[in-house]
Amino acid sequence: MTESSETRRSADLLLGPLGYGAANVGNLYRAMTDDDAWAVLDAAWESGLRYFDTAPHYGLGLSERRLGAFLATKPRAEFVLSTKVGRLLRPSPGTADQLDDAHHFAVSAGLRRVWDFTAAGVRRSLEESLSRLGLDTVDILYLHDPEEDDLGPAIANGVPGLVALRDEGLVTAIGVGSKSTAALLAGVRTGGLDLVMIAGRYTLLEQPASDKLIPACRAASVGVVAAAVFNSGLLSSSHPGAGARYEYGDVPAHVLQRAQRIEGICAEYGVALPVAALQFPLEEPAVQAVVVGAGEPGQVRENVARISAAVPHELWERLRAEGLVKT
């Protein structure tokens, strides 16, 4: 595989600048009806978004089912769809009367997640996702959170499994999606990836991915999708406070102070903090898209407006000068 072919695979998909991350329609944090989920997805489509990302993990398959039903009403050539592999969903009748609280999804825990990063497991996961989606193809397939199992074997077995699916023409592009920069870097170093999805590690608040991962992606012509750019909600408010969510929990005092310092500088330039948070990753040439979720149609439309709002270049220079973002 040549460098030019790697670049073409991801670039031709036309992901960005903004995509919709469909965890919310899998009942992340709170339950929504099918009609509510449809309204959110419809707002994304009517606002011009054409890249949609999901995973079996999101609501134990609920996100894939809802997203697939919606996209089945749209011309297949007009959207890009990604899902993920690594977690197979298997019956768990003993916990069916419980909610999936441990993973923050308001759904019945009648299924359980089973780690499987083998080539056979990767293929099986894609087949099962396509069944839930009700679609014939996905465009991008990510290895999902390989560090949560056993990173070495997960990469050693999972990436060749992805490559085989791409070589067979079953998917267009492959990657790794994770909040672990070590896992993402291990994937890039295999030489087989087209993309990485960096969750929460290349944001306005913190950029550990800039140390080794982003340079490695540039060198290998691996595209970057930046996800969780609000750091689980902390940067989604123009005035972050102590009640904000960070890393799916309460925000530590020192993290809140950093966010508030960034917000103060953004305000000096007339830029709302969420606007800067959405646009910051796109300052990096390797970043092809930013993917964010939304639980209400209004939030989708707000994010679309934010991604195109004017941000003076001087803001980024000031934040770098203050040591708040890395160059």
mmCIF file of C-alpha atoms in Angstrom:
data_model
loop_
_atom_site.group_PDB
_atom_site.id
_atom_site.type_symbol
_atom_site.label_atom_id
_atom_site.label_comp_id
_atom_site.label_asym_id
_atom_site.label_seq_id
_atom_site.Cartn_x
_atom_site.Cartn_y
_atom_site.Cartn_z
ATOM 1 C CA MET A 1 0.000 0.000 0.000
ATOM 2 C CA THR A 2 1.511 3.289 -1.082
ATOM 3 C CA GLU A 3 1.328 6.580 0.760
ATOM 4 C CA SER A 4 -0.773 8.073 -2.017
ATOM 5 C CA SER A 5 -3.336 5.260 -1.818
ATOM 6 C CA GLU A 6 -3.649 5.723 1.948
ATOM 7 C CA THR A 7 -4.290 9.420 1.476
ATOM 8 C CA ARG A 8 -6.842 8.836 -1.283
ATOM 9 C CA ARG A 9 -8.905 6.345 0.710
ATOM 10 C CA SER A 10 -9.696 8.752 3.516
ATOM 11 C CA ALA A 11 -9.731 11.980 1.508
ATOM 12 C CA ASP A 12 -12.226 10.664 -1.035
ATOM 13 C CA LEU A 13 -14.748 10.016 1.729
ATOM 14 C CA LEU A 14 -15.259 13.764 2.335
ATOM 15 C CA LEU A 15 -15.805 13.498 6.057
ATOM 16 C CA GLY A 16 -15.590 17.007 7.361
ATOM 17 C CA PRO A 17 -15.500 19.410 8.789
ATOM 18 C CA LEU A 18 -18.267 18.240 11.138
ATOM 19 C CA GLY A 19 -19.761 14.806 11.656
ATOM 20 C CA TYR A 20 -22.448 13.464 13.993
ATOM 21 C CA GLY A 21 -21.439 10.987 16.686
ATOM 22 C CA ALA A 22 -24.450 8.791 17.391
ATOM 23 C CA ALA A 23 -23.844 7.728 20.992
ATOM 24 C CA ASN A 24 -26.710 9.935 22.176
ATOM 25 C CA VAL A 25 -29.243 8.145 19.995
ATOM 26 C CA GLY A 26 -28.087 4.996 21.804
ATOM 27 C CA ASN A 27 -29.477 6.569 24.993
ATOM 28 C CA LEU A 28 -26.189 7.881 26.332
ATOM 29 C CA TYR A 29 -26.886 9.346 29.802
ATOM 30 C CA ARG A 30 -30.661 9.475 29.247
ATOM 31 C CA ALA A 31 -33.365 7.615 27.381
ATOM 32 C CA MET A 32 -34.967 9.083 24.284
ATOM 33 C CA THR A 33 -37.791 7.776 22.166
ATOM 34 C CA ASP A 34 -37.364 6.572 18.608
ATOM 35 C CA ASP A 35 -39.125 9.730 17.453
ATOM 36 C CA ASP A 36 -36.756 11.914 19.477
ATOM 37 C CA ALA A 37 -33.747 10.106 18.013
ATOM 38 C CA TRP A 38 -35.136 10.511 14.491
ATOM 39 C CA ALA A 39 -35.596 14.246 15.078
ATOM 40 C CA VAL A 40 -31.957 14.606 16.124
ATOM 41 C CA LEU A 41 -30.712 12.690 13.096
ATOM 42 C CA ASP A 42 -33.045 14.628 10.814
ATOM 43 C CA ALA A 43 -31.649 17.894 12.192
ATOM 44 C CA ALA A 44 -28.136 16.670 11.415
ATOM 45 C CA TRP A 45 -29.090 15.766 7.840
ATOM 46 C CA GLU A 46 -31.053 18.961 7.194
ATOM 47 C CA SER A 47 -28.097 20.962 8.562
ATOM 48 C CA GLY A 48 -25.849 19.412 5.928
ATOM 49 C CA LEU A 49 -23.996 16.827 7.992
ATOM 50 C CA ARG A 50 -23.120 13.747 5.969
ATOM 51 C CA TYR A 51 -20.675 11.835 8.175
ATOM 52 C CA PHE A 52 -22.252 9.659 10.852
ATOM 53 C CA ASP A 53 -20.349 7.542 13.386
ATOM 54 C CA THR A 54 -21.729 4.777 15.577
ATOM 55 C CA ALA A 55 -20.656 1.564 17.348
ATOM 56 C CA PRO A 56 -22.153 -1.627 18.801
ATOM 57 C CA HIS A 57 -21.062 -0.314 22.211
ATOM 58 C CA TYR A 58 -23.470 2.643 21.999
ATOM 59 C CA GLY A 59 -26.625 1.494 23.714
ATOM 60 C CA LEU A 60 -25.863 -2.182 23.114
ATOM 61 C CA GLY A 61 -26.746 -1.856 19.443
ATOM 62 C CA LEU A 62 -29.549 0.699 19.818
ATOM 63 C CA SER A 63 -27.533 3.464 18.168
ATOM 64 C CA GLU A 64 -26.793 1.294 15.136
ATOM 65 C CA ARG A 65 -30.447 0.271 14.777
ATOM 66 C CA ARG A 66 -31.779 3.807 14.997
ATOM 67 C CA LEU A 67 -29.097 5.295 12.775
ATOM 68 C CA GLY A 68 -29.478 2.553 10.200
ATOM 69 C CA ALA A 69 -33.247 3.008 10.034
ATOM 70 C CA PHE A 70 -32.783 6.725 9.439
ATOM 71 C CA LEU A 71 -30.028 6.400 6.844
ATOM 72 C CA ALA A 72 -31.996 3.756 4.965
ATOM 73 C CA THR A 73 -34.262 6.621 3.868
ATOM 74 C CA LYS A 74 -31.340 8.551 2.361
ATOM 75 C CA PRO A 75 -29.396 8.043 -0.888
ATOM 76 C CA ARG A 76 -26.474 5.751 -0.021
ATOM 77 C CA ALA A 77 -24.009 7.739 -2.103
ATOM 78 C CA GLU A 78 -24.721 10.907 -0.124
ATOM 79 C CA PHE A 79 -23.423 9.914 3.334
ATOM 80 C CA VAL A 80 -20.378 8.409 4.981
ATOM 81 C CA LEU A 81 -20.921 5.907 7.775
ATOM 82 C CA SER A 82 -18.460 4.480 10.270
ATOM 83 C CA THR A 83 -18.904 1.853 12.948
ATOM 84 C CA LYS A 84 -16.533 -0.093 15.143
ATOM 85 C CA VAL A 85 -15.400 -3.596 16.012
ATOM 86 C CA GLY A 86 -13.931 -5.254 19.085
ATOM 87 C CA ARG A 87 -17.029 -5.705 21.208
ATOM 88 C CA LEU A 88 -19.447 -8.458 20.213
ATOM 89 C CA LEU A 89 -22.932 -8.277 21.720
ATOM 90 C CA ARG A 90 -24.168 -11.504 23.288
ATOM 91 C CA PRO A 91 -27.338 -12.390 25.246
ATOM 92 C CA SER A 92 -27.298 -11.793 28.984
ATOM 93 C CA PRO A 93 -30.747 -12.850 30.255
ATOM 94 C CA GLY A 94 -29.594 -12.673 33.867
ATOM 95 C CA THR A 95 -29.167 -8.901 33.664
ATOM 96 C CA ALA A 96 -32.074 -8.088 31.345
ATOM 97 C CA ASP A 97 -34.009 -6.446 34.189
ATOM 98 C CA GLN A 98 -31.137 -4.013 34.831
ATOM 99 C CA LEU A 99 -29.923 -0.922 33.011
ATOM 100 C CA ASP A 100 -26.522 -0.565 31.385
ATOM 101 C CA ASP A 101 -25.536 2.021 34.006
ATOM 102 C CA ALA A 102 -21.903 0.945 34.162
ATOM 103 C CA HIS A 103 -21.466 2.215 30.611
ATOM 104 C CA HIS A 104 -23.785 5.242 30.995
ATOM 105 C CA PHE A 105 -26.463 4.001 28.575
ATOM 106 C CA ALA A 106 -30.127 4.041 29.591
ATOM 107 C CA VAL A 107 -30.943 0.703 27.962
ATOM 108 C CA SER A 108 -31.697 -2.782 29.190
ATOM 109 C CA ALA A 109 -28.592 -4.813 29.943
ATOM 110 C CA GLY A 110 -30.088 -7.838 28.217
ATOM 111 C CA LEU A 111 -26.951 -8.020 26.098
ATOM 112 C CA ARG A 112 -23.336 -8.053 27.224
ATOM 113 C CA ARG A 113 -20.158 -6.929 25.522
ATOM 114 C CA VAL A 114 -17.608 -9.630 24.716
ATOM 115 C CA TRP A 115 -14.129 -8.549 23.681
ATOM 116 C CA ASP A 116 -12.981 -10.097 20.435
ATOM 117 C CA PHE A 117 -10.182 -8.564 18.366
ATOM 118 C CA THR A 118 -9.387 -11.690 16.378
ATOM 119 C CA ALA A 119 -9.715 -11.521 12.605
ATOM 120 C CA ALA A 120 -12.761 -13.786 12.825
ATOM 121 C CA GLY A 121 -14.255 -11.608 15.560
ATOM 122 C CA VAL A 122 -13.683 -8.454 13.541
ATOM 123 C CA ARG A 123 -15.455 -9.972 10.538
ATOM 124 C CA ARG A 124 -18.304 -11.276 12.681
ATOM 125 C CA SER A 125 -18.725 -7.881 14.325
ATOM 126 C CA LEU A 126 -19.035 -6.155 10.949
ATOM 127 C CA GLU A 127 -21.598 -8.699 9.780
ATOM 128 C CA GLU A 128 -23.677 -8.195 12.938
ATOM 129 C CA SER A 129 -23.415 -4.420 12.681
ATOM 130 C CA LEU A 130 -24.646 -4.504 9.097
ATOM 131 C CA SER A 131 -27.606 -6.586 10.251
ATOM 132 C CA ARG A 132 -28.480 -4.068 12.969
ATOM 133 C CA LEU A 133 -27.965 -1.142 10.606
ATOM 134 C CA GLY A 134 -30.050 -2.758 7.890
ATOM 135 C CA LEU A 135 -27.495 -1.570 5.350
ATOM 136 C CA ASP A 136 -25.203 -3.396 2.953
ATOM 137 C CA THR A 137 -22.024 -1.448 3.660
ATOM 138 C CA VAL A 138 -20.207 0.878 5.993
ATOM 139 C CA ASP A 139 -17.483 3.163 4.724
ATOM 140 C CA ILE A 140 -15.115 3.178 7.681
ATOM 141 C CA LEU A 141 -14.424 0.474 10.264
ATOM 142 C CA TYR A 142 -12.546 1.326 13.443
ATOM 143 C CA LEU A 143 -10.959 -1.032 15.941
ATOM 144 C CA HIS A 144 -12.638 0.233 19.114
ATOM 145 C CA ASP A 145 -10.709 0.719 22.374
ATOM 146 C CA PRO A 146 -8.160 -2.090 21.889
ATOM 147 C CA GLU A 147 -6.352 -1.001 25.058
ATOM 148 C CA GLU A 148 -9.356 -2.090 27.112
ATOM 149 C CA ASP A 149 -8.587 -5.736 26.341
ATOM 150 C CA ASP A 150 -4.962 -6.748 25.669
ATOM 151 C CA LEU A 151 -3.408 -4.100 23.465
ATOM 152 C CA GLY A 152 -0.603 -6.115 21.897
ATOM 153 C CA PRO A 153 -2.693 -9.024 20.610
ATOM 154 C CA ALA A 154 -5.634 -6.722 19.853
ATOM 155 C CA ILE A 155 -3.518 -4.677 17.435
ATOM 156 C CA ALA A 156 -1.568 -7.673 16.120
ATOM 157 C CA ASN A 157 -4.759 -9.565 15.257
ATOM 158 C CA GLY A 158 -7.308 -6.813 14.803
ATOM 159 C CA VAL A 159 -5.504 -4.601 12.306
ATOM 160 C CA PRO A 160 -4.778 -7.452 9.839
ATOM 161 C CA GLY A 161 -8.431 -8.416 10.222
ATOM 162 C CA LEU A 162 -9.434 -4.909 9.203
ATOM 163 C CA VAL A 163 -6.957 -4.896 6.333
ATOM 164 C CA ALA A 164 -8.462 -8.122 4.983
ATOM 165 C CA LEU A 165 -11.955 -6.591 4.983
ATOM 166 C CA ARG A 166 -10.654 -3.508 3.172
ATOM 167 C CA ASP A 167 -8.753 -5.602 0.648
ATOM 168 C CA GLU A 168 -11.948 -7.527 -0.076
ATOM 169 C CA GLY A 169 -13.758 -4.261 -0.717
ATOM 170 C CA LEU A 170 -16.148 -4.725 2.216
ATOM 171 C CA VAL A 171 -15.115 -1.366 3.705
ATOM 172 C CA THR A 172 -13.367 1.613 2.148
ATOM 173 C CA ALA A 173 -11.154 2.774 5.021
ATOM 174 C CA ILE A 174 -9.975 1.333 8.331
ATOM 175 C CA GLY A 175 -8.665 2.754 11.547
ATOM 176 C CA VAL A 176 -8.449 2.641 15.317
ATOM 177 C CA GLY A 177 -10.720 4.656 17.592
ATOM 178 C CA SER A 178 -9.673 5.242 21.174
ATOM 179 C CA LYS A 179 -8.881 7.747 23.904
ATOM 180 C CA SER A 180 -5.529 6.012 24.426
ATOM 181 C CA THR A 181 -2.744 7.662 22.469
ATOM 182 C CA ALA A 182 -0.617 4.548 23.018
ATOM 183 C CA ALA A 183 -3.240 2.367 21.357
ATOM 184 C CA LEU A 184 -3.673 4.772 18.463
ATOM 185 C CA LEU A 185 0.073 5.074 17.966
ATOM 186 C CA ALA A 186 0.428 1.285 17.971
ATOM 187 C CA GLY A 187 -2.187 1.132 15.237
ATOM 188 C CA VAL A 188 -0.481 3.787 13.118
ATOM 189 C CA ARG A 189 2.848 2.004 13.439
ATOM 190 C CA THR A 190 1.434 -1.135 11.799
ATOM 191 C CA GLY A 191 1.385 0.774 8.518
ATOM 192 C CA GLY A 192 -2.077 -0.536 7.696
ATOM 193 C CA LEU A 193 -4.407 2.270 8.789
ATOM 194 C CA ASP A 194 -6.141 5.007 6.838
ATOM 195 C CA LEU A 195 -7.555 6.885 9.833
ATOM 196 C CA VAL A 196 -7.494 7.232 13.580
ATOM 197 C CA MET A 197 -10.324 8.566 15.707
ATOM 198 C CA ILE A 198 -8.817 10.396 18.687
ATOM 199 C CA ALA A 199 -11.335 10.646 21.517
ATOM 200 C CA GLY A 200 -10.688 13.456 23.975
ATOM 201 C CA ARG A 201 -6.930 13.533 23.508
ATOM 202 C CA TYR A 202 -6.682 16.287 20.923
ATOM 203 C CA THR A 203 -8.907 19.033 22.253
ATOM 204 C CA LEU A 204 -8.675 22.679 23.179
ATOM 205 C CA LEU A 205 -8.305 21.575 26.792
ATOM 206 C CA GLU A 206 -5.549 18.989 26.351
ATOM 207 C CA GLN A 207 -3.429 17.686 23.499
ATOM 208 C CA PRO A 208 -1.391 14.642 24.538
ATOM 209 C CA ALA A 209 -1.835 13.348 20.978
ATOM 210 C CA SER A 210 0.396 16.154 19.712
ATOM 211 C CA ASP A 211 3.523 14.653 21.295
ATOM 212 C CA LYS A 212 3.954 11.515 19.190
ATOM 213 C CA LEU A 213 0.652 10.501 17.646
ATOM 214 C CA ILE A 214 -0.078 13.495 15.422
ATOM 215 C CA PRO A 215 3.505 13.558 14.013
ATOM 216 C CA ALA A 216 3.235 9.823 13.325
ATOM 217 C CA CYS A 217 -0.066 10.342 11.504
ATOM 218 C CA ARG A 218 1.454 13.094 9.387
ATOM 219 C CA ALA A 219 4.454 10.933 8.509
ATOM 220 C CA ALA A 220 2.272 7.948 7.547
ATOM 221 C CA SER A 221 -0.436 9.997 5.772
ATOM 222 C CA VAL A 222 -3.004 8.701 8.242
ATOM 223 C CA GLY A 223 -6.010 10.979 8.556
ATOM 224 C CA VAL A 224 -7.328 12.069 11.945
ATOM 225 C CA VAL A 225 -10.912 12.332 13.145
ATOM 226 C CA ALA A 226 -11.161 14.295 16.391
ATOM 227 C CA ALA A 227 -13.948 13.101 18.694
ATOM 228 C CA ALA A 228 -15.064 14.062 22.212
ATOM 229 C CA VAL A 229 -13.732 17.567 21.594
ATOM 230 C CA PHE A 230 -15.903 18.938 24.409
ATOM 231 C CA ASN A 231 -14.165 16.575 26.868
ATOM 232 C CA SER A 232 -17.441 14.876 27.838
ATOM 233 C CA GLY A 233 -19.249 18.203 28.142
ATOM 234 C CA LEU A 234 -16.842 20.491 30.000
ATOM 235 C CA LEU A 235 -16.163 22.674 26.941
ATOM 236 C CA SER A 236 -19.734 22.622 25.630
ATOM 237 C CA SER A 237 -20.696 25.561 27.842
ATOM 238 C CA SER A 238 -19.511 29.111 27.318
ATOM 239 C CA HIS A 239 -18.991 29.380 31.068
ATOM 240 C CA PRO A 240 -17.875 26.000 32.488
ATOM 241 C CA GLY A 241 -18.668 25.495 36.147
ATOM 242 C CA ALA A 242 -18.177 22.935 38.901
ATOM 243 C CA GLY A 243 -21.234 20.948 37.805
ATOM 244 C CA ALA A 244 -19.757 20.190 34.386
ATOM 245 C CA ARG A 245 -18.970 16.629 33.285
ATOM 246 C CA TYR A 246 -15.402 15.579 32.449
ATOM 247 C CA GLU A 247 -14.309 12.091 31.416
ATOM 248 C CA TYR A 248 -17.841 10.842 32.194
ATOM 249 C CA GLY A 249 -17.596 12.101 35.784
ATOM 250 C CA ASP A 250 -17.118 15.170 37.959
ATOM 251 C CA VAL A 251 -14.543 17.689 36.799
ATOM 252 C CA PRO A 252 -11.387 17.973 38.974
ATOM 253 C CA ALA A 253 -10.672 21.462 40.296
ATOM 254 C CA HIS A 254 -7.401 21.907 38.380
ATOM 255 C CA VAL A 255 -9.029 20.859 35.106
ATOM 256 C CA LEU A 256 -11.890 23.269 35.665
ATOM 257 C CA GLN A 257 -9.439 26.083 36.374
ATOM 258 C CA ARG A 258 -7.641 25.394 33.099
ATOM 259 C CA ALA A 259 -10.924 25.399 31.169
ATOM 260 C CA GLN A 260 -11.943 28.667 32.787
ATOM 261 C CA ARG A 261 -8.590 30.236 31.944
ATOM 262 C CA ILE A 262 -9.012 29.224 28.301
ATOM 263 C CA GLU A 263 -12.571 30.563 28.345
ATOM 264 C CA GLY A 264 -11.357 33.914 29.642
ATOM 265 C CA ILE A 265 -8.876 34.300 26.796
ATOM 266 C CA CYS A 266 -11.470 33.242 24.216
ATOM 267 C CA ALA A 267 -13.810 35.902 25.596
ATOM 268 C CA GLU A 268 -11.133 38.551 25.033
ATOM 269 C CA TYR A 269 -11.305 37.755 21.323
ATOM 270 C CA GLY A 270 -15.090 37.580 21.221
ATOM 271 C CA VAL A 271 -15.157 33.800 20.726
ATOM 272 C CA ALA A 272 -17.402 31.484 22.736
ATOM 273 C CA LEU A 273 -15.576 28.566 24.342
ATOM 274 C CA PRO A 274 -17.592 25.857 22.488
ATOM 275 C CA VAL A 275 -16.821 27.550 19.166
ATOM 276 C CA ALA A 276 -13.104 27.455 19.890
ATOM 277 C CA ALA A 277 -13.363 23.866 21.141
ATOM 278 C CA LEU A 278 -15.024 22.702 17.920
ATOM 279 C CA GLN A 279 -12.655 24.520 15.609
ATOM 280 C CA PHE A 280 -9.326 24.021 17.371
ATOM 281 C CA PRO A 281 -8.636 20.464 16.093
ATOM 282 C CA LEU A 282 -9.167 21.614 12.501
ATOM 283 C CA GLU A 283 -6.143 23.889 12.813
ATOM 284 C CA GLU A 284 -4.078 20.704 12.495
ATOM 285 C CA PRO A 285 -3.793 19.727 8.797
ATOM 286 C CA ALA A 286 -3.972 15.998 9.584
ATOM 287 C CA VAL A 287 -7.466 16.414 11.087
ATOM 288 C CA GLN A 288 -10.106 15.668 8.452
ATOM 289 C CA ALA A 289 -13.197 16.020 10.621
ATOM 290 C CA VAL A 290 -14.523 16.742 14.080
ATOM 291 C CA VAL A 291 -17.252 14.402 15.325
ATOM 292 C CA VAL A 292 -19.620 15.486 18.092
ATOM 293 C CA GLY A 293 -22.805 14.110 19.539
ATOM 294 C CA ALA A 294 -26.032 15.896 20.414
ATOM 295 C CA GLY A 295 -29.137 14.826 22.272
ATOM 296 C CA GLU A 296 -31.503 17.458 20.865
ATOM 297 C CA PRO A 297 -32.089 18.944 17.407
ATOM 298 C CA GLY A 298 -31.225 22.418 18.680
ATOM 299 C CA GLN A 299 -27.821 21.212 19.836
ATOM 300 C CA VAL A 300 -27.084 19.858 16.371
ATOM 301 C CA ARG A 301 -27.966 23.151 14.724
ATOM 302 C CA GLU A 302 -25.952 25.062 17.312
ATOM 303 C CA ASN A 303 -22.855 22.980 16.614
ATOM 304 C CA VAL A 304 -23.260 23.505 12.871
ATOM 305 C CA ALA A 305 -23.315 27.260 13.448
ATOM 306 C CA ARG A 306 -20.297 27.013 15.747
ATOM 307 C CA ILE A 307 -18.147 25.147 13.247
ATOM 308 C CA SER A 308 -18.449 27.985 10.731
ATOM 309 C CA ALA A 309 -18.229 30.940 13.143
ATOM 310 C CA ALA A 310 -15.366 33.378 12.655
ATOM 311 C CA VAL A 311 -12.330 32.765 14.891
ATOM 312 C CA PRO A 312 -9.350 35.129 14.624
ATOM 313 C CA HIS A 313 -5.993 33.459 14.109
ATOM 314 C CA GLU A 314 -4.656 35.644 16.904
ATOM 315 C CA LEU A 315 -6.647 33.593 19.417
ATOM 316 C CA TRP A 316 -4.703 30.439 18.616
ATOM 317 C CA GLU A 317 -1.427 32.364 18.789
ATOM 318 C CA ARG A 318 -2.368 33.760 22.208
ATOM 319 C CA LEU A 319 -3.296 30.362 23.583
ATOM 320 C CA ARG A 320 0.035 28.958 22.363
ATOM 321 C CA ALA A 321 1.925 31.875 23.876
ATOM 322 C CA GLU A 322 0.193 31.230 27.200
ATOM 323 C CA GLY A 323 1.185 27.556 27.037
ATOM 324 C CA LEU A 324 -2.442 26.457 26.965
ATOM 325 C CA VAL A 325 -2.226 24.668 23.627
ATOM 326 C CA LYS A 326 0.723 22.950 22.058
ATOM 327 C CA THR A 327 2.128 23.973 18.714
#
